[in-house]
Amino acid sequence: MTGSIGLLAAALAVGLAALGAGIGNGMIVSKTVEGMARQPEARGMLQTTMFIGVALVEAVPIIAVVIAFIVQGQ
């Protein structure tokens, strides 16, 4: 895709990926804090799992940016 339509499509894809990642991260962190409040002794395990989940979710917008650049031909 080239032109302004392609740029708009790439921007929309990256924006939606970032929005989804933000919502996903918020859910992951909120459930982790809730789990820590219910079982403080499981804090270490919950925190480790949370960091792995956040890292996987954060990969989505990075992949979206790479795909947008590939589609633009840059």
PDB file of N, CA and C in Angstrom:
ATOM      1  N   MET A   1       0.840  -1.185   0.000  1.00  0.00           N
ATOM      2  CA  MET A   1       0.000   0.000   0.000  1.00  0.00           C
ATOM      3  C   MET A   1       0.878   1.240   0.000  1.00  0.00           C
ATOM      4  N   THR A   2       0.500   2.169  -0.790  1.00  0.00           N
ATOM      5  CA  THR A   2       1.219   3.434  -0.806  1.00  0.00           C
ATOM      6  C   THR A   2       0.210   4.566  -0.719  1.00  0.00           C
ATOM      7  N   GLY A   3       0.723   5.722  -0.478  1.00  0.00           N
ATOM      8  CA  GLY A   3      -0.143   6.883  -0.407  1.00  0.00           C
ATOM      9  C   GLY A   3      -0.729   7.096   0.967  1.00  0.00           C
ATOM     10  N   SER A   4      -1.663   8.035   1.004  1.00  0.00           N
ATOM     11  CA  SER A   4      -2.221   8.432   2.291  1.00  0.00           C
ATOM     12  C   SER A   4      -3.102   7.338   2.902  1.00  0.00           C
ATOM     13  N   ILE A   5      -3.740   6.524   2.064  1.00  0.00           N
ATOM     14  CA  ILE A   5      -4.567   5.431   2.596  1.00  0.00           C
ATOM     15  C   ILE A   5      -3.684   4.410   3.321  1.00  0.00           C
ATOM     16  N   GLY A   6      -2.544   4.115   2.739  1.00  0.00           N
ATOM     17  CA  GLY A   6      -1.620   3.168   3.366  1.00  0.00           C
ATOM     18  C   GLY A   6      -1.082   3.699   4.677  1.00  0.00           C
ATOM     19  N   LEU A   7      -0.755   4.984   4.699  1.00  0.00           N
ATOM     20  CA  LEU A   7      -0.272   5.581   5.941  1.00  0.00           C
ATOM     21  C   LEU A   7      -1.350   5.554   7.023  1.00  0.00           C
ATOM     22  N   LEU A   8      -2.570   5.837   6.626  1.00  0.00           N
ATOM     23  CA  LEU A   8      -3.680   5.811   7.574  1.00  0.00           C
ATOM     24  C   LEU A   8      -3.903   4.399   8.109  1.00  0.00           C
ATOM     25  N   ALA A   9      -3.823   3.406   7.220  1.00  0.00           N
ATOM     26  CA  ALA A   9      -4.015   2.020   7.642  1.00  0.00           C
ATOM     27  C   ALA A   9      -2.906   1.588   8.612  1.00  0.00           C
ATOM     28  N   ALA A  10      -1.670   1.969   8.319  1.00  0.00           N
ATOM     29  CA  ALA A  10      -0.558   1.616   9.200  1.00  0.00           C
ATOM     30  C   ALA A  10      -0.703   2.288  10.563  1.00  0.00           C
ATOM     31  N   ALA A  11      -1.070   3.555  10.563  1.00  0.00           N
ATOM     32  CA  ALA A  11      -1.248   4.278  11.824  1.00  0.00           C
ATOM     33  C   ALA A  11      -2.393   3.677  12.638  1.00  0.00           C
ATOM     34  N   LEU A  12      -3.457   3.305  11.973  1.00  0.00           N
ATOM     35  CA  LEU A  12      -4.598   2.699  12.651  1.00  0.00           C
ATOM     36  C   LEU A  12      -4.220   1.340  13.252  1.00  0.00           C
ATOM     37  N   ALA A  13      -3.451   0.541  12.511  1.00  0.00           N
ATOM     38  CA  ALA A  13      -3.035  -0.769  13.013  1.00  0.00           C
ATOM     39  C   ALA A  13      -2.131  -0.631  14.234  1.00  0.00           C
ATOM     40  N   VAL A  14      -1.185   0.290  14.176  1.00  0.00           N
ATOM     41  CA  VAL A  14      -0.276   0.492  15.304  1.00  0.00           C
ATOM     42  C   VAL A  14      -1.046   1.049  16.506  1.00  0.00           C
ATOM     43  N   GLY A  15      -1.951   1.980  16.264  1.00  0.00           N
ATOM     44  CA  GLY A  15      -2.744   2.554  17.351  1.00  0.00           C
ATOM     45  C   GLY A  15      -3.629   1.525  18.031  1.00  0.00           C
ATOM     46  N   LEU A  16      -4.268   0.680  17.249  1.00  0.00           N
ATOM     47  CA  LEU A  16      -5.121  -0.358  17.850  1.00  0.00           C
ATOM     48  C   LEU A  16      -4.293  -1.392  18.606  1.00  0.00           C
ATOM     49  N   ALA A  17      -3.115  -1.711  18.077  1.00  0.00           N
ATOM     50  CA  ALA A  17      -2.239  -2.646  18.793  1.00  0.00           C
ATOM     51  C   ALA A  17      -1.799  -2.051  20.130  1.00  0.00           C
ATOM     52  N   ALA A  18      -1.470  -0.764  20.136  1.00  0.00           N
ATOM     53  CA  ALA A  18      -1.060  -0.109  21.377  1.00  0.00           C
ATOM     54  C   ALA A  18      -2.230  -0.036  22.363  1.00  0.00           C
ATOM     55  N   LEU A  19      -3.415   0.242  21.862  1.00  0.00           N
ATOM     56  CA  LEU A  19      -4.600   0.289  22.721  1.00  0.00           C
ATOM     57  C   LEU A  19      -4.866  -1.083  23.343  1.00  0.00           C
ATOM     58  N   GLY A  20      -4.796  -2.120  22.527  1.00  0.00           N
ATOM     59  CA  GLY A  20      -5.004  -3.473  23.039  1.00  0.00           C
ATOM     60  C   GLY A  20      -3.956  -3.873  24.064  1.00  0.00           C
ATOM     61  N   ALA A  21      -2.706  -3.482  23.808  1.00  0.00           N
ATOM     62  CA  ALA A  21      -1.640  -3.803  24.757  1.00  0.00           C
ATOM     63  C   ALA A  21      -1.843  -3.055  26.069  1.00  0.00           C
ATOM     64  N   GLY A  22      -2.291  -1.824  25.991  1.00  0.00           N
ATOM     65  CA  GLY A  22      -2.550  -1.058  27.210  1.00  0.00           C
ATOM     66  C   GLY A  22      -3.655  -1.671  28.047  1.00  0.00           C
ATOM     67  N   ILE A  23      -4.711  -2.093  27.385  1.00  0.00           N
ATOM     68  CA  ILE A  23      -5.812  -2.741  28.100  1.00  0.00           C
ATOM     69  C   ILE A  23      -5.351  -4.070  28.691  1.00  0.00           C
ATOM     70  N   GLY A  24      -4.597  -4.834  27.904  1.00  0.00           N
ATOM     71  CA  GLY A  24      -4.092  -6.118  28.390  1.00  0.00           C
ATOM     72  C   GLY A  24      -3.167  -5.964  29.578  1.00  0.00           C
ATOM     73  N   ASN A  25      -2.262  -4.989  29.514  1.00  0.00           N
ATOM     74  CA  ASN A  25      -1.354  -4.750  30.631  1.00  0.00           C
ATOM     75  C   ASN A  25      -2.117  -4.333  31.879  1.00  0.00           C
ATOM     76  N   GLY A  26      -3.110  -3.499  31.712  1.00  0.00           N
ATOM     77  CA  GLY A  26      -3.923  -3.079  32.848  1.00  0.00           C
ATOM     78  C   GLY A  26      -4.618  -4.249  33.510  1.00  0.00           C
ATOM     79  N   MET A  27      -5.137  -5.163  32.702  1.00  0.00           N
ATOM     80  CA  MET A  27      -5.811  -6.339  33.258  1.00  0.00           C
ATOM     81  C   MET A  27      -4.822  -7.258  33.969  1.00  0.00           C
ATOM     82  N   ILE A  28      -3.649  -7.442  33.372  1.00  0.00           N
ATOM     83  CA  ILE A  28      -2.641  -8.313  33.978  1.00  0.00           C
ATOM     84  C   ILE A  28      -2.211  -7.767  35.333  1.00  0.00           C
ATOM     85  N   VAL A  29      -1.890  -6.482  35.369  1.00  0.00           N
ATOM     86  CA  VAL A  29      -1.402  -5.887  36.614  1.00  0.00           C
ATOM     87  C   VAL A  29      -2.501  -5.859  37.671  1.00  0.00           C
ATOM     88  N   SER A  30      -3.736  -5.530  37.272  1.00  0.00           N
ATOM     89  CA  SER A  30      -4.814  -5.466  38.266  1.00  0.00           C
ATOM     90  C   SER A  30      -5.096  -6.832  38.878  1.00  0.00           C
ATOM     91  N   LYS A  31      -5.080  -7.873  38.058  1.00  0.00           N
ATOM     92  CA  LYS A  31      -5.318  -9.213  38.603  1.00  0.00           C
ATOM     93  C   LYS A  31      -4.148  -9.682  39.463  1.00  0.00           C
ATOM     94  N   THR A  32      -2.931  -9.261  39.117  1.00  0.00           N
ATOM     95  CA  THR A  32      -1.783  -9.623  39.945  1.00  0.00           C
ATOM     96  C   THR A  32      -1.867  -8.952  41.307  1.00  0.00           C
ATOM     97  N   VAL A  33      -2.214  -7.677  41.328  1.00  0.00           N
ATOM     98  CA  VAL A  33      -2.357  -6.968  42.602  1.00  0.00           C
ATOM     99  C   VAL A  33      -3.483  -7.585  43.428  1.00  0.00           C
ATOM    100  N   GLU A  34      -4.564  -7.957  42.759  1.00  0.00           N
ATOM    101  CA  GLU A  34      -5.670  -8.615  43.461  1.00  0.00           C
ATOM    102  C   GLU A  34      -5.215  -9.948  44.063  1.00  0.00           C
ATOM    103  N   GLY A  35      -4.431 -10.709  43.302  1.00  0.00           N
ATOM    104  CA  GLY A  35      -3.913 -11.975  43.815  1.00  0.00           C
ATOM    105  C   GLY A  35      -2.965 -11.776  44.982  1.00  0.00           C
ATOM    106  N   MET A  36      -2.134 -10.725  44.907  1.00  0.00           N
ATOM    107  CA  MET A  36      -1.216 -10.429  46.011  1.00  0.00           C
ATOM    108  C   MET A  36      -1.975 -10.011  47.265  1.00  0.00           C
ATOM    109  N   ALA A  37      -3.080  -9.299  47.076  1.00  0.00           N
ATOM    110  CA  ALA A  37      -3.876  -8.880  48.227  1.00  0.00           C
ATOM    111  C   ALA A  37      -4.545 -10.084  48.894  1.00  0.00           C
ATOM    112  N   ARG A  38      -4.930 -11.069  48.090  1.00  0.00           N
ATOM    113  CA  ARG A  38      -5.585 -12.255  48.643  1.00  0.00           C
ATOM    114  C   ARG A  38      -4.593 -13.228  49.263  1.00  0.00           C
ATOM    115  N   GLN A  39      -3.410 -13.365  48.620  1.00  0.00           N
ATOM    116  CA  GLN A  39      -2.396 -14.308  49.117  1.00  0.00           C
ATOM    117  C   GLN A  39      -1.024 -13.635  49.084  1.00  0.00           C
ATOM    118  N   PRO A  40      -0.690 -12.889  50.101  1.00  0.00           N
ATOM    119  CA  PRO A  40       0.600 -12.189  50.109  1.00  0.00           C
ATOM    120  C   PRO A  40       1.807 -13.119  50.020  1.00  0.00           C
ATOM    121  N   GLU A  41       1.662 -14.351  50.473  1.00  0.00           N
ATOM    122  CA  GLU A  41       2.796 -15.276  50.426  1.00  0.00           C
ATOM    123  C   GLU A  41       3.142 -15.715  49.002  1.00  0.00           C
ATOM    124  N   ALA A  42       2.223 -15.531  48.064  1.00  0.00           N
ATOM    125  CA  ALA A  42       2.461 -15.913  46.667  1.00  0.00           C
ATOM    126  C   ALA A  42       2.987 -14.741  45.840  1.00  0.00           C
ATOM    127  N   ARG A  43       3.425 -13.681  46.501  1.00  0.00           N
ATOM    128  CA  ARG A  43       3.844 -12.459  45.808  1.00  0.00           C
ATOM    129  C   ARG A  43       4.926 -12.705  44.767  1.00  0.00           C
ATOM    130  N   GLY A  44       5.969 -13.439  45.139  1.00  0.00           N
ATOM    131  CA  GLY A  44       7.091 -13.661  44.230  1.00  0.00           C
ATOM    132  C   GLY A  44       6.686 -14.388  42.963  1.00  0.00           C
ATOM    133  N   MET A  45       5.907 -15.446  43.124  1.00  0.00           N
ATOM    134  CA  MET A  45       5.470 -16.213  41.966  1.00  0.00           C
ATOM    135  C   MET A  45       4.540 -15.393  41.076  1.00  0.00           C
ATOM    136  N   LEU A  46       3.617 -14.668  41.696  1.00  0.00           N
ATOM    137  CA  LEU A  46       2.691 -13.843  40.929  1.00  0.00           C
ATOM    138  C   LEU A  46       3.420 -12.737  40.176  1.00  0.00           C
ATOM    139  N   GLN A  47       4.397 -12.125  40.830  1.00  0.00           N
ATOM    140  CA  GLN A  47       5.126 -11.029  40.211  1.00  0.00           C
ATOM    141  C   GLN A  47       5.946 -11.521  39.013  1.00  0.00           C
ATOM    142  N   THR A  48       6.567 -12.668  39.155  1.00  0.00           N
ATOM    143  CA  THR A  48       7.344 -13.236  38.056  1.00  0.00           C
ATOM    144  C   THR A  48       6.451 -13.545  36.866  1.00  0.00           C
ATOM    145  N   THR A  49       5.318 -14.162  37.139  1.00  0.00           N
ATOM    146  CA  THR A  49       4.370 -14.480  36.068  1.00  0.00           C
ATOM    147  C   THR A  49       3.834 -13.214  35.420  1.00  0.00           C
ATOM    148  N   MET A  50       3.595 -12.179  36.226  1.00  0.00           N
ATOM    149  CA  MET A  50       3.103 -10.913  35.691  1.00  0.00           C
ATOM    150  C   MET A  50       4.116 -10.306  34.721  1.00  0.00           C
ATOM    151  N   PHE A  51       5.403 -10.309  35.100  1.00  0.00           N
ATOM    152  CA  PHE A  51       6.416  -9.714  34.232  1.00  0.00           C
ATOM    153  C   PHE A  51       6.529 -10.461  32.910  1.00  0.00           C
ATOM    154  N   ILE A  52       6.405 -11.775  32.951  1.00  0.00           N
ATOM    155  CA  ILE A  52       6.441 -12.558  31.713  1.00  0.00           C
ATOM    156  C   ILE A  52       5.232 -12.212  30.844  1.00  0.00           C
ATOM    157  N   GLY A  53       4.055 -12.120  31.455  1.00  0.00           N
ATOM    158  CA  GLY A  53       2.843 -11.773  30.705  1.00  0.00           C
ATOM    159  C   GLY A  53       2.905 -10.384  30.105  1.00  0.00           C
ATOM    160  N   VAL A  54       3.403  -9.424  30.874  1.00  0.00           N
ATOM    161  CA  VAL A  54       3.514  -8.051  30.368  1.00  0.00           C
ATOM    162  C   VAL A  54       4.497  -8.004  29.193  1.00  0.00           C
ATOM    163  N   ALA A  55       5.595  -8.738  29.294  1.00  0.00           N
ATOM    164  CA  ALA A  55       6.566  -8.759  28.202  1.00  0.00           C
ATOM    165  C   ALA A  55       5.962  -9.338  26.930  1.00  0.00           C
ATOM    166  N   LEU A  56       5.180 -10.394  27.065  1.00  0.00           N
ATOM    167  CA  LEU A  56       4.543 -10.985  25.890  1.00  0.00           C
ATOM    168  C   LEU A  56       3.506 -10.044  25.284  1.00  0.00           C
ATOM    169  N   VAL A  57       2.755  -9.363  26.131  1.00  0.00           N
ATOM    170  CA  VAL A  57       1.749  -8.434  25.628  1.00  0.00           C
ATOM    171  C   VAL A  57       2.413  -7.233  24.946  1.00  0.00           C
ATOM    172  N   GLU A  58       3.529  -6.769  25.487  1.00  0.00           N
ATOM    173  CA  GLU A  58       4.223  -5.622  24.905  1.00  0.00           C
ATOM    174  C   GLU A  58       4.848  -5.951  23.554  1.00  0.00           C
ATOM    175  N   ALA A  59       5.039  -7.227  23.267  1.00  0.00           N
ATOM    176  CA  ALA A  59       5.592  -7.601  21.967  1.00  0.00           C
ATOM    177  C   ALA A  59       4.617  -7.317  20.831  1.00  0.00           C
ATOM    178  N   VAL A  60       3.329  -7.314  21.121  1.00  0.00           N
ATOM    179  CA  VAL A  60       2.314  -7.130  20.080  1.00  0.00           C
ATOM    180  C   VAL A  60       2.440  -5.769  19.381  1.00  0.00           C
ATOM    181  N   PRO A  61       2.502  -4.629  20.098  1.00  0.00           N
ATOM    182  CA  PRO A  61       2.629  -3.365  19.371  1.00  0.00           C
ATOM    183  C   PRO A  61       3.969  -3.228  18.646  1.00  0.00           C
ATOM    184  N   ILE A  62       5.015  -3.847  19.181  1.00  0.00           N
ATOM    185  CA  ILE A  62       6.305  -3.791  18.491  1.00  0.00           C
ATOM    186  C   ILE A  62       6.211  -4.536  17.169  1.00  0.00           C
ATOM    187  N   ILE A  63       5.577  -5.691  17.172  1.00  0.00           N
ATOM    188  CA  ILE A  63       5.381  -6.449  15.939  1.00  0.00           C
ATOM    189  C   ILE A  63       4.500  -5.665  14.973  1.00  0.00           C
ATOM    190  N   ALA A  64       3.487  -4.969  15.486  1.00  0.00           N
ATOM    191  CA  ALA A  64       2.608  -4.164  14.628  1.00  0.00           C
ATOM    192  C   ALA A  64       3.383  -3.043  13.944  1.00  0.00           C
ATOM    193  N   VAL A  65       4.310  -2.419  14.653  1.00  0.00           N
ATOM    194  CA  VAL A  65       5.128  -1.356  14.053  1.00  0.00           C
ATOM    195  C   VAL A  65       6.011  -1.935  12.953  1.00  0.00           C
ATOM    196  N   VAL A  66       6.613  -3.085  13.205  1.00  0.00           N
ATOM    197  CA  VAL A  66       7.469  -3.717  12.194  1.00  0.00           C
ATOM    198  C   VAL A  66       6.658  -4.071  10.956  1.00  0.00           C
ATOM    199  N   ILE A  67       5.484  -4.634  11.152  1.00  0.00           N
ATOM    200  CA  ILE A  67       4.632  -4.987  10.015  1.00  0.00           C
ATOM    201  C   ILE A  67       4.198  -3.731   9.260  1.00  0.00           C
ATOM    202  N   ALA A  68       3.887  -2.661   9.980  1.00  0.00           N
ATOM    203  CA  ALA A  68       3.502  -1.409   9.319  1.00  0.00           C
ATOM    204  C   ALA A  68       4.640  -0.876   8.445  1.00  0.00           C
ATOM    205  N   PHE A  69       5.872  -0.947   8.949  1.00  0.00           N
ATOM    206  CA  PHE A  69       7.007  -0.511   8.148  1.00  0.00           C
ATOM    207  C   PHE A  69       7.206  -1.410   6.933  1.00  0.00           C
ATOM    208  N   ILE A  70       7.013  -2.704   7.101  1.00  0.00           N
ATOM    209  CA  ILE A  70       7.166  -3.623   5.978  1.00  0.00           C
ATOM    210  C   ILE A  70       6.120  -3.346   4.909  1.00  0.00           C
ATOM    211  N   VAL A  71       4.882  -3.122   5.337  1.00  0.00           N
ATOM    212  CA  VAL A  71       3.803  -2.836   4.391  1.00  0.00           C
ATOM    213  C   VAL A  71       4.050  -1.526   3.647  1.00  0.00           C
ATOM    214  N   GLN A  72       4.625  -0.557   4.344  1.00  0.00           N
ATOM    215  CA  GLN A  72       4.926   0.730   3.707  1.00  0.00           C
ATOM    216  C   GLN A  72       6.118   0.631   2.759  1.00  0.00           C
ATOM    217  N   GLY A  73       6.896  -0.429   2.870  1.00  0.00           N
ATOM    218  CA  GLY A  73       8.034  -0.605   1.993  1.00  0.00           C
ATOM    219  C   GLY A  73       9.241   0.216   2.409  1.00  0.00           C
ATOM    220  N   GLN A  74       9.371   0.483   3.705  1.00  0.00           N
ATOM    221  CA  GLN A  74      10.493   1.300   4.177  1.00  0.00           C
ATOM    222  C   GLN A  74      11.487   0.450   4.897  1.00  0.00           C
TER     223      GLN A  74
END
